XYZ file of C-alpha atoms in Angstrom:
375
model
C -27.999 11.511 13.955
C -26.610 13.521 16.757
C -22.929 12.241 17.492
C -20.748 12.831 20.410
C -16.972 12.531 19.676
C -14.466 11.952 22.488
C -10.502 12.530 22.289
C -11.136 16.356 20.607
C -8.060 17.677 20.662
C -6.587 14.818 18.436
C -5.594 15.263 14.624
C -8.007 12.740 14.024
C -11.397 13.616 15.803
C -10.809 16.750 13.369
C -10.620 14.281 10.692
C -13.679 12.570 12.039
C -15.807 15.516 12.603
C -15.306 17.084 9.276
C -15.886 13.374 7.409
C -19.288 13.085 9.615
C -20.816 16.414 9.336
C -20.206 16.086 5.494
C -22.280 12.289 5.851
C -25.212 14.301 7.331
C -24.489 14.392 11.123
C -24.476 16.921 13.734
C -21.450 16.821 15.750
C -20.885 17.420 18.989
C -17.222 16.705 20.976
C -15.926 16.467 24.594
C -12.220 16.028 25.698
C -9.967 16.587 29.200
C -8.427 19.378 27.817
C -10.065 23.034 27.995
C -9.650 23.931 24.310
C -8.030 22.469 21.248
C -8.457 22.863 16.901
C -11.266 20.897 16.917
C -14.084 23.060 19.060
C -13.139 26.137 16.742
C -14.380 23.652 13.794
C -17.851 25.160 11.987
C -18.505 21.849 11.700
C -18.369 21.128 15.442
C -21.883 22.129 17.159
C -20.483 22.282 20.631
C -17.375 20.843 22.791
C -17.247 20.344 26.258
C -14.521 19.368 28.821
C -14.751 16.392 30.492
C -12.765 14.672 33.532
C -9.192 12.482 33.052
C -10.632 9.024 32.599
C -7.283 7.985 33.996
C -7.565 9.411 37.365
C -11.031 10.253 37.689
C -12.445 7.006 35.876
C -15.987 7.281 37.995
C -16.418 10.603 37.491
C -15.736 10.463 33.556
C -18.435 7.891 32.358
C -20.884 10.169 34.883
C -19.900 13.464 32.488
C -21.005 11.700 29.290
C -24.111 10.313 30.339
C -24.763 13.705 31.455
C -23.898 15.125 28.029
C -25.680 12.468 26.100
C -29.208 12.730 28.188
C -28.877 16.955 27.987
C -28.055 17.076 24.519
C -30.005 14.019 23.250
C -27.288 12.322 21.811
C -28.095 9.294 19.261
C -24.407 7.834 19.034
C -21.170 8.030 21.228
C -17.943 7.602 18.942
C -14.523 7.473 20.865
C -11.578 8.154 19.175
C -8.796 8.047 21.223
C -7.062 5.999 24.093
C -9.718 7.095 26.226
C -11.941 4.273 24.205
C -10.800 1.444 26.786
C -12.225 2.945 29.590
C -15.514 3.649 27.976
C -15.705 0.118 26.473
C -15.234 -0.990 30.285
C -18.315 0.537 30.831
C -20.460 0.170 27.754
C -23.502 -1.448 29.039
C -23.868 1.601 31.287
C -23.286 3.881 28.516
C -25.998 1.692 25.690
C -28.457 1.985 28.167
C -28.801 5.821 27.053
C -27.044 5.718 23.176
C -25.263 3.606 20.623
C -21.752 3.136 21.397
C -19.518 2.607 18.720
C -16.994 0.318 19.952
C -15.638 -3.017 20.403
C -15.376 -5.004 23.902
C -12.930 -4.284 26.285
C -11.319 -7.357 26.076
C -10.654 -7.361 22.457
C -9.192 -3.771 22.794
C -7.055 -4.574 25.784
C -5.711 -7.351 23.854
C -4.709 -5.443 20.723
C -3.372 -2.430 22.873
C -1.144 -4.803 24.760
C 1.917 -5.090 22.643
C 2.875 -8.569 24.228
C -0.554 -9.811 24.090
C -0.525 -8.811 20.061
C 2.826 -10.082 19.259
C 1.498 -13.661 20.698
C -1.699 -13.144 18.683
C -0.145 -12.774 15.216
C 2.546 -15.209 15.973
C -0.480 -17.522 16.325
C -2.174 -16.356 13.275
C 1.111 -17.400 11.468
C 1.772 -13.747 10.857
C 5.669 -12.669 10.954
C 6.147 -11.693 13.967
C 9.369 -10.208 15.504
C 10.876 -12.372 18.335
C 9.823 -10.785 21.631
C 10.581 -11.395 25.199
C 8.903 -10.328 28.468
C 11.886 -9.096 30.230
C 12.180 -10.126 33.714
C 15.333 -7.613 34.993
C 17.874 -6.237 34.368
C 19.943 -9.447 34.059
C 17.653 -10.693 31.958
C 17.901 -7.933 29.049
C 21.763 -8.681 29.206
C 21.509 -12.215 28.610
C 19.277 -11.130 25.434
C 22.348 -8.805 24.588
C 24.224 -11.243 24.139
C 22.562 -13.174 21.975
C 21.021 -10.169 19.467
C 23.460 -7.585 18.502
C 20.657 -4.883 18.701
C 17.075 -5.058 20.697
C 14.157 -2.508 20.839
C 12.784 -2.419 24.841
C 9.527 -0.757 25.240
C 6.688 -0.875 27.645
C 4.108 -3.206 26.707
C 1.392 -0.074 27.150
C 2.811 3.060 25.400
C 1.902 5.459 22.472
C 3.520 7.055 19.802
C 7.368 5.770 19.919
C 7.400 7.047 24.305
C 10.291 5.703 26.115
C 11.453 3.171 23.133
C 14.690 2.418 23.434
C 17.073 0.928 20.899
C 19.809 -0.634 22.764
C 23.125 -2.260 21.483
C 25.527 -5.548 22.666
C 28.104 -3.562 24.974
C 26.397 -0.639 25.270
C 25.956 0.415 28.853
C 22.727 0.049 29.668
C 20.335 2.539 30.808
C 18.538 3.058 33.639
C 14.634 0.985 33.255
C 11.608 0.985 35.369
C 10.847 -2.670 35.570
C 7.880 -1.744 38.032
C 5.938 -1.887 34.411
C 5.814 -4.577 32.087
C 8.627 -4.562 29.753
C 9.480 -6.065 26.436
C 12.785 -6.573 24.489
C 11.768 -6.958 21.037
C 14.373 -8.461 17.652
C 15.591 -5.037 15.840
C 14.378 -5.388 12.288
C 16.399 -3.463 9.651
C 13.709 -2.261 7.293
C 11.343 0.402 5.890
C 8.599 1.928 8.490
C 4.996 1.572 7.070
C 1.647 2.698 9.078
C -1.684 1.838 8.342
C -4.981 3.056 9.235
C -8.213 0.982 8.925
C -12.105 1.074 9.727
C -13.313 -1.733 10.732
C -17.402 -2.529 11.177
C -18.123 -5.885 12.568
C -15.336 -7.564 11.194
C -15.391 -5.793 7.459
C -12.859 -3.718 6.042
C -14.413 -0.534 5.454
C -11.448 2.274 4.726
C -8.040 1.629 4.834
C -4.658 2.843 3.628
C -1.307 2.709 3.699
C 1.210 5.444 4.326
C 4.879 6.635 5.048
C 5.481 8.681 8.274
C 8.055 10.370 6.066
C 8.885 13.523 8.498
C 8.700 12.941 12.166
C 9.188 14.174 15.640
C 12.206 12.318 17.405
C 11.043 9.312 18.972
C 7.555 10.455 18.493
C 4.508 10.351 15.731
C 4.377 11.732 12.035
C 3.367 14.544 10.842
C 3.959 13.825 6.990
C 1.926 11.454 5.756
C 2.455 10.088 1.956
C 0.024 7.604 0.868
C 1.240 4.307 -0.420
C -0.860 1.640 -2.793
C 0.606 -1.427 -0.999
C -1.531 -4.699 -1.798
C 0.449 -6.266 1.150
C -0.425 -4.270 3.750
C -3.907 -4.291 3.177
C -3.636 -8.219 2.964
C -2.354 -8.501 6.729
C -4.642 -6.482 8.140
C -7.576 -8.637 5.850
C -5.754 -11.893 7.407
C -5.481 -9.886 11.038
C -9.324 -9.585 11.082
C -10.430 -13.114 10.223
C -13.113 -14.251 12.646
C -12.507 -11.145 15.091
C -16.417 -9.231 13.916
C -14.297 -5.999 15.525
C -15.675 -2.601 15.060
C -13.936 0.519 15.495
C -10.329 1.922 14.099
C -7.543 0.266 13.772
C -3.733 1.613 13.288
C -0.675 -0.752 12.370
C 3.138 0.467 12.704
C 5.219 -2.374 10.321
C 8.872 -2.585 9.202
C 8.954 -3.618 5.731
C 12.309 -5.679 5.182
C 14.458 -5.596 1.727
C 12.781 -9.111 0.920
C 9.410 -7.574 1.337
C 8.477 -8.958 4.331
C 6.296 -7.532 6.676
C 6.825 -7.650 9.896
C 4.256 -5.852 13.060
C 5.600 -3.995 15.622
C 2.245 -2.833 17.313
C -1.616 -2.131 16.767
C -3.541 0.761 18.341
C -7.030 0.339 18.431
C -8.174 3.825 18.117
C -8.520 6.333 15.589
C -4.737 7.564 13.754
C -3.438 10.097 11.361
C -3.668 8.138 8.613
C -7.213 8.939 7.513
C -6.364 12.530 7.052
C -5.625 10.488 3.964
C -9.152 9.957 2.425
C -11.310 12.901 0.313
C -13.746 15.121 2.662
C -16.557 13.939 0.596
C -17.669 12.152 3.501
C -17.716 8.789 2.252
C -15.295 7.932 5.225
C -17.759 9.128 7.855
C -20.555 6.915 6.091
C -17.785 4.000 6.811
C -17.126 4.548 10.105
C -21.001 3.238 10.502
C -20.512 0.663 8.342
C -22.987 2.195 5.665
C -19.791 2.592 2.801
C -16.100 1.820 1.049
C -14.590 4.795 1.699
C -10.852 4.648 -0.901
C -7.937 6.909 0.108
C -6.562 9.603 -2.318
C -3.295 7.983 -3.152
C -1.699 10.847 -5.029
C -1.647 13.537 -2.372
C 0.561 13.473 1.026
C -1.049 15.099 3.924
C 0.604 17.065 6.430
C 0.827 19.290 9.241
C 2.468 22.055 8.000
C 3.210 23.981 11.054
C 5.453 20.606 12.300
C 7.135 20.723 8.902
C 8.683 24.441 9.460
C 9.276 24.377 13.111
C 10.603 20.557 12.820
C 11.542 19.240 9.907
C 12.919 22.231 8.643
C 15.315 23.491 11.365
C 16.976 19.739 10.594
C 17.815 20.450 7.310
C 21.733 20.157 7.353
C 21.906 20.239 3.201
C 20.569 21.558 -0.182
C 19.781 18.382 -0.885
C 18.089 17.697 2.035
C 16.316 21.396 1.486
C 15.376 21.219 -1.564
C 13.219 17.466 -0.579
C 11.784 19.244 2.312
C 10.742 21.903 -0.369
C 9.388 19.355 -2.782
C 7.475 17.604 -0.293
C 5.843 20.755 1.315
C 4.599 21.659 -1.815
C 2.882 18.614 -2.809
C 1.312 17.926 0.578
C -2.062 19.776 1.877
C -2.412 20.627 5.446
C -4.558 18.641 7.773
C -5.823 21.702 9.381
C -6.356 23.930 6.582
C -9.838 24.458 4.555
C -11.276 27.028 3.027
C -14.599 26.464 4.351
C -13.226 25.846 7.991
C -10.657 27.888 8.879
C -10.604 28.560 12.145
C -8.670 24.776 13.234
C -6.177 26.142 11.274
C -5.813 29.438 13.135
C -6.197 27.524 16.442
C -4.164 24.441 16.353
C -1.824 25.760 18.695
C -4.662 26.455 21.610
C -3.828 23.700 23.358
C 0.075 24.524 24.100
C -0.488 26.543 26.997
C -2.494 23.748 28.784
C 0.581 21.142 27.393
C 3.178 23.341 28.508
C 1.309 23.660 31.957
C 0.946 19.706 32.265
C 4.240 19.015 31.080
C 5.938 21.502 33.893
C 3.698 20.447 36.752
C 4.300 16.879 36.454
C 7.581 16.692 34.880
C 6.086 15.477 31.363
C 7.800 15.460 28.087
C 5.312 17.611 26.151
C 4.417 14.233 24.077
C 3.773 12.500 27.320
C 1.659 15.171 28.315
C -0.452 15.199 25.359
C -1.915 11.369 26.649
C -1.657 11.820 30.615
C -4.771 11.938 31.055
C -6.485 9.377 28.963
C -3.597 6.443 28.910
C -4.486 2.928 29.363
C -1.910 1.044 31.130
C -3.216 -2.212 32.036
């Protein structure tokens, strides 16, 4: 089948478009930004750019039913935030190709970190206490009564503006123009998970560690984990919900072993850089096969690891784990057969650095301004 991918310049539509060609697919990818890893991919039979969903929502949905009627595309696969906005308009988009995704409702409600933490509360799931916070009086009458609170928008990726705030702390300056939340601190271990999901079935899923990270922002070492108890929860999570599409978990394990959900994304994550490129995990992501990660093997992305994780090191100790842990870890961009993601990865910094200066972005922020979903 002919495939179009959306979100392109994402770790995982790299993932995804390796996986697929390998199942027998020809691949084809769009994405707001002008260039990124993926396009370079041999893999990859074209990429094109493609308006800001966010700001140009119309004008978006037009661009890909242009794509799909010129280049006879069988399937449309979104992988990235940008996924709400084409479930809102499905029916428009089936009318011309499949559309792998699940209603807008459903993904809305998963995104929403308020409207999950009621779900799974109501699943009898552990749940961390959560409060919509009203204002600013509000969050210091929480204070009072929990020594420590996390306050975070209800729509927001990767750890952006999360705060952790403490009893007597003075507290900083929020926008409560947006909706948001004041969630119990949980002292614990941080576990992800990433899952595909067709119709309701578990079809890949696994486990993992963000052991090295950017502050207050995503992984980029990822070490596998057999842990029967994730994969439970998220079995338990998608009783009688026949979703389709991917599926990413952030947990804090607690010293008693409980688990405990902080948030769901309902896109494509990082997590499935974890599974063999024998293509068994693009056969999944139609349903068609149980793809199983490689447990024994970290991923990472090695040029994060020297330019981030290394520069922290503050002891031989602490050196010689980095050192360990680079060695045993393959990088996400790097193959033999494919080399030029590797070579490219950094393409899209100049357009980054250009968003982030223009409209006073964080760099991370500027990686999702054009494709966030925020209710």
């Amino acid at each position: 089948m002919r495939l179009l991918l959306t979100g392109a310049r994402g770790l995982p539509a790299l993932v995804a478009a390796r996986q697929l060609h390998q199942a027998g697919h020809e691949v084809l990818v769009c994405d707001t930004f002008p260039t990124h890893a993926t396009r370079y991919s041999r893999e990859v039979e074209r990429s094109f750019q493609v308006p800001a969903p966010r700001f140009e929502e119309e004008a978006f949905i037009q661009r890909l039913l242009a794509i799909i009627g010129e280049q006879r595309i069988d399937v449309l696969v979104p992988l990235g935030e940008e996924i709400l906005y084409i479930a809102r308009h499905q029916e428009r988009l089936k009318a011309r190709c499949e559309v792998v995704t699940a209603s807008f409702e459903q993904l809305a409600a998963f995104h929403d970190k308020w409207a999950f933490n009621q779900r799974i509360a109501a699943q009898g799931l552990p749940a961390p206490k959560t409060w919509r916070l009203e204002n600013p009086g509000h969050l210091e009458a929480l204070l009072h009564e929990q020594p420590r609170l996390i306050v975070k928008p209800a729509f927001s990726r990767f750890g952006q503006k999360t705060r952790l705030l403490q009893a007597g702390a003075p507290l900083p300056t929020l926008d409560f123009g947006q909706t948001l939340l004041a969630q119990q601190f949980i002292e614990g271990t941080e576990l992800c998970s990433s899952s595909i999901v067709w119709e309701g079935a578990l079809m890949a899923q696994v486990c993992y560690r963000p052991r090295y990270r950017f502050p207050s922002g995503p992984g980029y070492y990822y070490e596998p984990l057999g842990h029967p108890g994730v994969r439970e929860w998220v079995l338990r999570f998608l009783e009688g919900t026949r979703f389709t599409g991917s599926l990413g978990f952030d947990f804090i394990e607690t010293a008693r072993g409980e688990l405990f959900a902080l948030e769901c994304n309902p896109r494509m994550t990082s997590g499935l850089l974890l599974f063999p490129e024998d293509g068994r995990l693009g056969r999944a992501m139609f349903g068609q096969a149980i793809a199983e990660p490689d447990l024994e093997r970290p991923a990472m992305v090695g040029f994060a690891m020297v330019t981030n994780a290394l520069p922290r090191v503050r002891s031989w100790t602490e050196l010689r784990e980095w050192w360990r842990a680079f060695g045993a870890a393959r990088d996400a961009f790097w193959r033999r057969e494919d080399l030029k993601p590797f070579w490219y990865q950094l393409s899209t910094f100049p357009h980054l650095f250009h968003l982030s200066r223009s409209h006073g972005l964080t760099m991370g922020e500027a990686t999702t301004h054009y494709t966030e979903w925020n209710g």
